[in-house]
């Protein structure tokens, strides 16, 4: 049976505080009655405190865009898992391709962050995805398997239920070029197979696997109807309330 769609909007480094607050208020008014969907937003760090307060009693998750892997210490400019949890985040994106590509994050660092998040009860969304060159060289499965296995290295089976996976082909992020529903479903099914090998079929089936990469109102539904696509991670189309709501609407209707 299909899971309730999980639609998460990644604002990245966009919007002003005032715009973010207005967005959160309107989103909560518009979807708080909707129990057919699970929804989350990823505001920039400095908006988290205000937005978590607004969404405290709503059914909308507030997701941090990143954390550091250490509890505390001399890491100028970094934010810990405990800090984002303390302000009210329930989830965190880990290993987004922009972090991997622009900030040099390696699989071992990503794995350490996942462990830190889990240790304090913050739920990670592990992002994985191949570049265009890797796809063209026929290395998609190799890259996905490596990122997935290294990201989850050493994590016990009973913690896997708290992790979601976001498959985001790098060539589809912010480019307007979406993976076809078939291409996305194929990789999701490959990911599901690895999870099943590693943790058993029941655990594997319970894991949310989201697709991300140029998701918009026009393609949300055709992606969501695919059997292995449990949700969407939306970047550009999530910073305008209208298009984010249209995506949500198209996924439930
Ligand atoms: P995009 O970004 O929807 O703008 O392609 C997706 C993401 O990076 O999570």
GROMACS .gro file of C-alpha atoms and ligand atoms in nm:
model
  262
    1UNK     CA    1   0.000   0.000   0.000
    2UNK     CA    2   0.123   0.351  -0.081
    3UNK     CA    3   0.236   0.558   0.216
    4UNK     CA    4   0.098   0.902   0.292
    5UNK     CA    5   0.300   1.136   0.065
    6UNK     CA    6   0.587   1.316   0.240
    7UNK     CA    7   0.643   1.655   0.075
    8UNK     CA    8   0.935   1.860   0.201
    9UNK     CA    9   1.029   2.208   0.080
   10UNK     CA   10   1.399   2.299   0.093
   11UNK     CA   11   1.425   2.678   0.096
   12UNK     CA   12   1.806   2.667   0.075
   13UNK     CA   13   1.947   3.022   0.116
   14UNK     CA   14   1.630   3.204   0.011
   15UNK     CA   15   1.356   3.433   0.150
   16UNK     CA   16   1.368   3.703   0.415
   17UNK     CA   17   1.268   3.634   0.775
   18UNK     CA   18   0.942   3.819   0.721
   19UNK     CA   19   0.864   3.621   0.405
   20UNK     CA   20   0.948   3.296   0.584
   21UNK     CA   21   0.718   3.378   0.874
   22UNK     CA   22   0.431   3.471   0.643
   23UNK     CA   23   0.487   3.154   0.442
   24UNK     CA   24   0.483   2.934   0.754
   25UNK     CA   25   0.165   3.098   0.887
   26UNK     CA   26  -0.022   3.063   0.558
   27UNK     CA   27   0.101   2.709   0.499
   28UNK     CA   28  -0.018   2.600   0.840
   29UNK     CA   29  -0.360   2.763   0.783
   30UNK     CA   30  -0.390   2.593   0.445
   31UNK     CA   31  -0.282   2.242   0.528
   32UNK     CA   32  -0.340   2.188   0.897
   33UNK     CA   33  -0.673   2.020   0.822
   34UNK     CA   34  -0.520   1.795   0.559
   35UNK     CA   35  -0.442   1.459   0.709
   36UNK     CA   36  -0.368   1.299   0.371
   37UNK     CA   37  -0.021   1.442   0.353
   38UNK     CA   38   0.294   1.476   0.561
   39UNK     CA   39   0.462   1.806   0.496
   40UNK     CA   40   0.784   1.974   0.605
   41UNK     CA   41   0.985   2.285   0.532
   42UNK     CA   42   1.361   2.349   0.562
   43UNK     CA   43   1.418   2.715   0.646
   44UNK     CA   44   1.765   2.869   0.686
   45UNK     CA   45   1.910   2.829   1.038
   46UNK     CA   46   1.843   3.184   1.154
   47UNK     CA   47   1.470   3.152   1.080
   48UNK     CA   48   1.427   2.824   1.266
   49UNK     CA   49   1.344   2.964   1.607
   50UNK     CA   50   1.060   3.187   1.480
   51UNK     CA   51   0.924   2.931   1.237
   52UNK     CA   52   0.929   2.646   1.488
   53UNK     CA   53   0.721   2.862   1.724
   54UNK     CA   54   0.465   2.929   1.451
   55UNK     CA   55   0.441   2.562   1.352
   56UNK     CA   56   0.461   2.420   1.705
   57UNK     CA   57   0.105   2.291   1.716
   58UNK     CA   58   0.073   2.220   1.345
   59UNK     CA   59   0.130   1.897   1.157
   60UNK     CA   60   0.418   2.051   0.957
   61UNK     CA   61   0.772   1.938   1.029
   62UNK     CA   62   1.049   2.190   1.056
   63UNK     CA   63   1.363   2.044   0.903
   64UNK     CA   64   1.715   2.186   0.949
   65UNK     CA   65   1.918   2.207   0.627
   66UNK     CA   66   2.234   2.071   0.790
   67UNK     CA   67   2.411   2.003   1.122
   68UNK     CA   68   2.766   1.938   1.239
   69UNK     CA   69   2.862   1.591   1.357
   70UNK     CA   70   3.004   1.699   1.694
   71UNK     CA   71   2.792   1.778   1.998
   72UNK     CA   72   2.962   2.111   2.065
   73UNK     CA   73   3.304   2.272   2.051
   74UNK     CA   74   3.534   2.500   1.856
   75UNK     CA   75   3.366   2.482   1.514
   76UNK     CA   76   3.318   2.845   1.416
   77UNK     CA   77   3.017   2.898   1.195
   78UNK     CA   78   2.870   2.552   1.253
   79UNK     CA   79   2.540   2.449   1.416
   80UNK     CA   80   2.493   2.136   1.626
   81UNK     CA   81   2.216   1.879   1.621
   82UNK     CA   82   2.123   1.970   1.978
   83UNK     CA   83   2.084   2.337   1.882
   84UNK     CA   84   1.837   2.270   1.603
   85UNK     CA   85   1.651   2.019   1.819
   86UNK     CA   86   1.633   2.269   2.104
   87UNK     CA   87   1.456   2.527   1.886
   88UNK     CA   88   1.203   2.267   1.770
   89UNK     CA   89   1.329   2.091   1.457
   90UNK     CA   90   1.229   1.728   1.430
   91UNK     CA   91   1.422   1.642   1.113
   92UNK     CA   92   1.744   1.735   0.936
   93UNK     CA   93   1.870   1.711   0.576
   94UNK     CA   94   2.204   1.537   0.563
   95UNK     CA   95   2.437   1.500   0.265
   96UNK     CA   96   2.251   1.731   0.026
   97UNK     CA   97   2.441   1.737  -0.303
   98UNK     CA   98   2.516   2.108  -0.261
   99UNK     CA   99   2.691   2.025   0.068
  100UNK     CA  100   2.878   1.739  -0.100
  101UNK     CA  101   2.977   1.937  -0.410
  102UNK     CA  102   3.023   2.294  -0.290
  103UNK     CA  103   3.145   2.228   0.063
  104UNK     CA  104   3.337   1.904   0.010
  105UNK     CA  105   3.134   1.687   0.248
  106UNK     CA  106   3.250   1.326   0.238
  107UNK     CA  107   3.052   1.009   0.311
  108UNK     CA  108   3.231   0.952   0.644
  109UNK     CA  109   3.133   1.301   0.767
  110UNK     CA  110   2.776   1.244   0.647
  111UNK     CA  111   2.764   0.911   0.830
  112UNK     CA  112   2.889   1.077   1.151
  113UNK     CA  113   2.620   1.345   1.122
  114UNK     CA  114   2.349   1.080   1.079
  115UNK     CA  115   2.468   0.904   1.392
  116UNK     CA  116   2.475   1.232   1.585
  117UNK     CA  117   2.120   1.320   1.472
  118UNK     CA  118   1.985   0.977   1.566
  119UNK     CA  119   2.158   0.983   1.903
  120UNK     CA  120   1.955   1.285   2.010
  121UNK     CA  121   1.626   1.192   1.843
  122UNK     CA  122   1.651   1.411   1.533
  123UNK     CA  123   1.534   1.230   1.220
  124UNK     CA  124   1.774   1.244   0.924
  125UNK     CA  125   1.678   1.272   0.559
  126UNK     CA  126   1.982   1.128   0.382
  127UNK     CA  127   2.028   1.278   0.035
  128UNK     CA  128   2.201   1.074  -0.234
  129UNK     CA  129   2.237   1.115  -0.609
  130UNK     CA  130   2.467   1.077  -0.907
  131UNK     CA  131   2.613   1.349  -1.131
  132UNK     CA  132   2.540   1.365  -1.503
  133UNK     CA  133   2.885   1.230  -1.586
  134UNK     CA  134   2.835   0.937  -1.349
  135UNK     CA  135   2.498   0.859  -1.510
  136UNK     CA  136   2.641   0.883  -1.861
  137UNK     CA  137   2.929   0.657  -1.761
  138UNK     CA  138   2.678   0.396  -1.640
  139UNK     CA  139   2.782   0.442  -1.278
  140UNK     CA  140   2.448   0.544  -1.127
  141UNK     CA  141   2.394   0.225  -0.926
  142UNK     CA  142   2.756   0.213  -0.812
  143UNK     CA  143   2.739   0.572  -0.681
  144UNK     CA  144   2.398   0.531  -0.519
  145UNK     CA  145   2.497   0.208  -0.348
  146UNK     CA  146   2.820   0.363  -0.217
  147UNK     CA  147   2.651   0.676  -0.084
  148UNK     CA  148   2.372   0.474   0.075
  149UNK     CA  149   2.590   0.208   0.236
  150UNK     CA  150   2.848   0.458   0.362
  151UNK     CA  151   2.581   0.697   0.487
  152UNK     CA  152   2.414   0.419   0.686
  153UNK     CA  153   2.733   0.244   0.790
  154UNK     CA  154   2.708   0.108   1.145
  155UNK     CA  155   2.346   0.211   1.194
  156UNK     CA  156   2.134  -0.055   1.360
  157UNK     CA  157   1.820  -0.187   1.199
  158UNK     CA  158   1.590  -0.042   1.468
  159UNK     CA  159   1.709   0.313   1.383
  160UNK     CA  160   1.640   0.281   1.011
  161UNK     CA  161   1.271   0.358   1.061
  162UNK     CA  162   1.374   0.709   1.172
  163UNK     CA  163   1.565   0.778   0.850
  164UNK     CA  164   1.426   0.885   0.514
  165UNK     CA  165   1.621   0.872   0.191
  166UNK     CA  166   1.600   1.145  -0.073
  167UNK     CA  167   1.715   1.043  -0.418
  168UNK     CA  168   1.822   1.363  -0.590
  169UNK     CA  169   2.011   1.320  -0.917
  170UNK     CA  170   2.257   1.610  -0.921
  171UNK     CA  171   2.185   1.677  -1.289
  172UNK     CA  172   1.820   1.742  -1.207
  173UNK     CA  173   1.871   1.985  -0.919
  174UNK     CA  174   1.787   2.342  -1.009
  175UNK     CA  175   1.831   2.265  -1.379
  176UNK     CA  176   1.470   2.228  -1.486
  177UNK     CA  177   1.564   1.882  -1.607
  178UNK     CA  178   1.368   1.626  -1.405
  179UNK     CA  179   1.439   1.256  -1.396
  180UNK     CA  180   1.152   1.082  -1.571
  181UNK     CA  181   0.915   0.907  -1.331
  182UNK     CA  182   1.051   0.576  -1.468
  183UNK     CA  183   1.416   0.675  -1.412
  184UNK     CA  184   1.338   0.790  -1.057
  185UNK     CA  185   1.133   0.481  -0.977
  186UNK     CA  186   1.411   0.256  -1.104
  187UNK     CA  187   1.667   0.411  -0.868
  188UNK     CA  188   1.418   0.408  -0.578
  189UNK     CA  189   1.359   0.043  -0.635
  190UNK     CA  190   1.736  -0.019  -0.638
  191UNK     CA  191   1.766   0.170  -0.305
  192UNK     CA  192   1.476  -0.032  -0.161
  193UNK     CA  193   1.653  -0.352  -0.265
  194UNK     CA  194   1.974  -0.255  -0.084
  195UNK     CA  195   1.778  -0.163   0.229
  196UNK     CA  196   1.600  -0.494   0.207
  197UNK     CA  197   1.927  -0.690   0.174
  198UNK     CA  198   2.073  -0.507   0.467
  199UNK     CA  199   1.778  -0.474   0.705
  200UNK     CA  200   1.504  -0.705   0.577
  201UNK     CA  201   1.198  -0.644   0.368
  202UNK     CA  202   0.973  -0.506   0.642
  203UNK     CA  203   1.219  -0.238   0.749
  204UNK     CA  204   1.294  -0.157   0.386
  205UNK     CA  205   0.928  -0.114   0.300
  206UNK     CA  206   0.876   0.118   0.594
  207UNK     CA  207   1.146   0.364   0.480
  208UNK     CA  208   1.032   0.676   0.299
  209UNK     CA  209   1.220   0.731  -0.025
  210UNK     CA  210   1.163   1.080  -0.165
  211UNK     CA  211   1.254   1.210  -0.508
  212UNK     CA  212   1.407   1.554  -0.557
  213UNK     CA  213   1.528   1.749  -0.860
  214UNK     CA  214   1.324   2.012  -1.046
  215UNK     CA  215   0.995   1.898  -0.896
  216UNK     CA  216   0.713   2.138  -0.987
  217UNK     CA  217   0.334   2.137  -0.985
  218UNK     CA  218   0.329   1.999  -1.342
  219UNK     CA  219   0.535   1.687  -1.271
  220UNK     CA  220   0.458   1.615  -0.903
  221UNK     CA  221   0.170   1.380  -0.967
  222UNK     CA  222   0.334   1.166  -1.236
  223UNK     CA  223   0.629   1.112  -1.000
  224UNK     CA  224   0.412   1.040  -0.695
  225UNK     CA  225   0.202   0.772  -0.866
  226UNK     CA  226   0.510   0.555  -0.909
  227UNK     CA  227   0.513   0.261  -0.671
  228UNK     CA  228   0.851   0.331  -0.508
  229UNK     CA  229   0.821   0.709  -0.477
  230UNK     CA  230   0.694   0.793  -0.129
  231UNK     CA  231   0.748   1.165  -0.132
  232UNK     CA  232   0.918   1.467  -0.284
  233UNK     CA  233   1.197   1.702  -0.182
  234UNK     CA  234   1.129   2.031  -0.353
  235UNK     CA  235   1.379   2.316  -0.390
  236UNK     CA  236   1.302   2.608  -0.623
  237UNK     CA  237   0.927   2.541  -0.640
  238UNK     CA  238   0.899   2.537  -0.260
  239UNK     CA  239   0.987   2.901  -0.198
  240UNK     CA  240   0.662   3.030  -0.347
  241UNK     CA  241   0.366   2.931  -0.135
  242UNK     CA  242   0.139   2.897  -0.441
  243UNK     CA  243   0.357   2.646  -0.624
  244UNK     CA  244   0.434   2.450  -0.306
  245UNK     CA  245   0.062   2.422  -0.230
  246UNK     CA  246  -0.009   2.320  -0.590
  247UNK     CA  247   0.249   2.041  -0.557
  248UNK     CA  248   0.088   1.923  -0.235
  249UNK     CA  249  -0.259   1.939  -0.390
  250UNK     CA  250  -0.149   1.748  -0.700
  251UNK     CA  251   0.000   1.475  -0.485
  252UNK     CA  252  -0.316   1.405  -0.288
  253UNK     CA  253  -0.572   1.438  -0.564
  254LIG     P1  254   1.521   2.187  -0.708
  254LIG     O1  255   1.607   2.145  -0.579
  254LIG     O2  256   1.378   2.143  -0.680
  254LIG     O3  257   1.534   2.337  -0.717
  254LIG     O4  258   1.578   2.116  -0.824
  254LIG     C1  259   1.586   2.024  -0.511
  254LIG     C2  260   1.680   2.012  -0.394
  254LIG     O5  261   1.796   2.054  -0.405
  254LIG     O6  262   1.643   1.960  -0.286
   0.00000   0.00000   0.00000
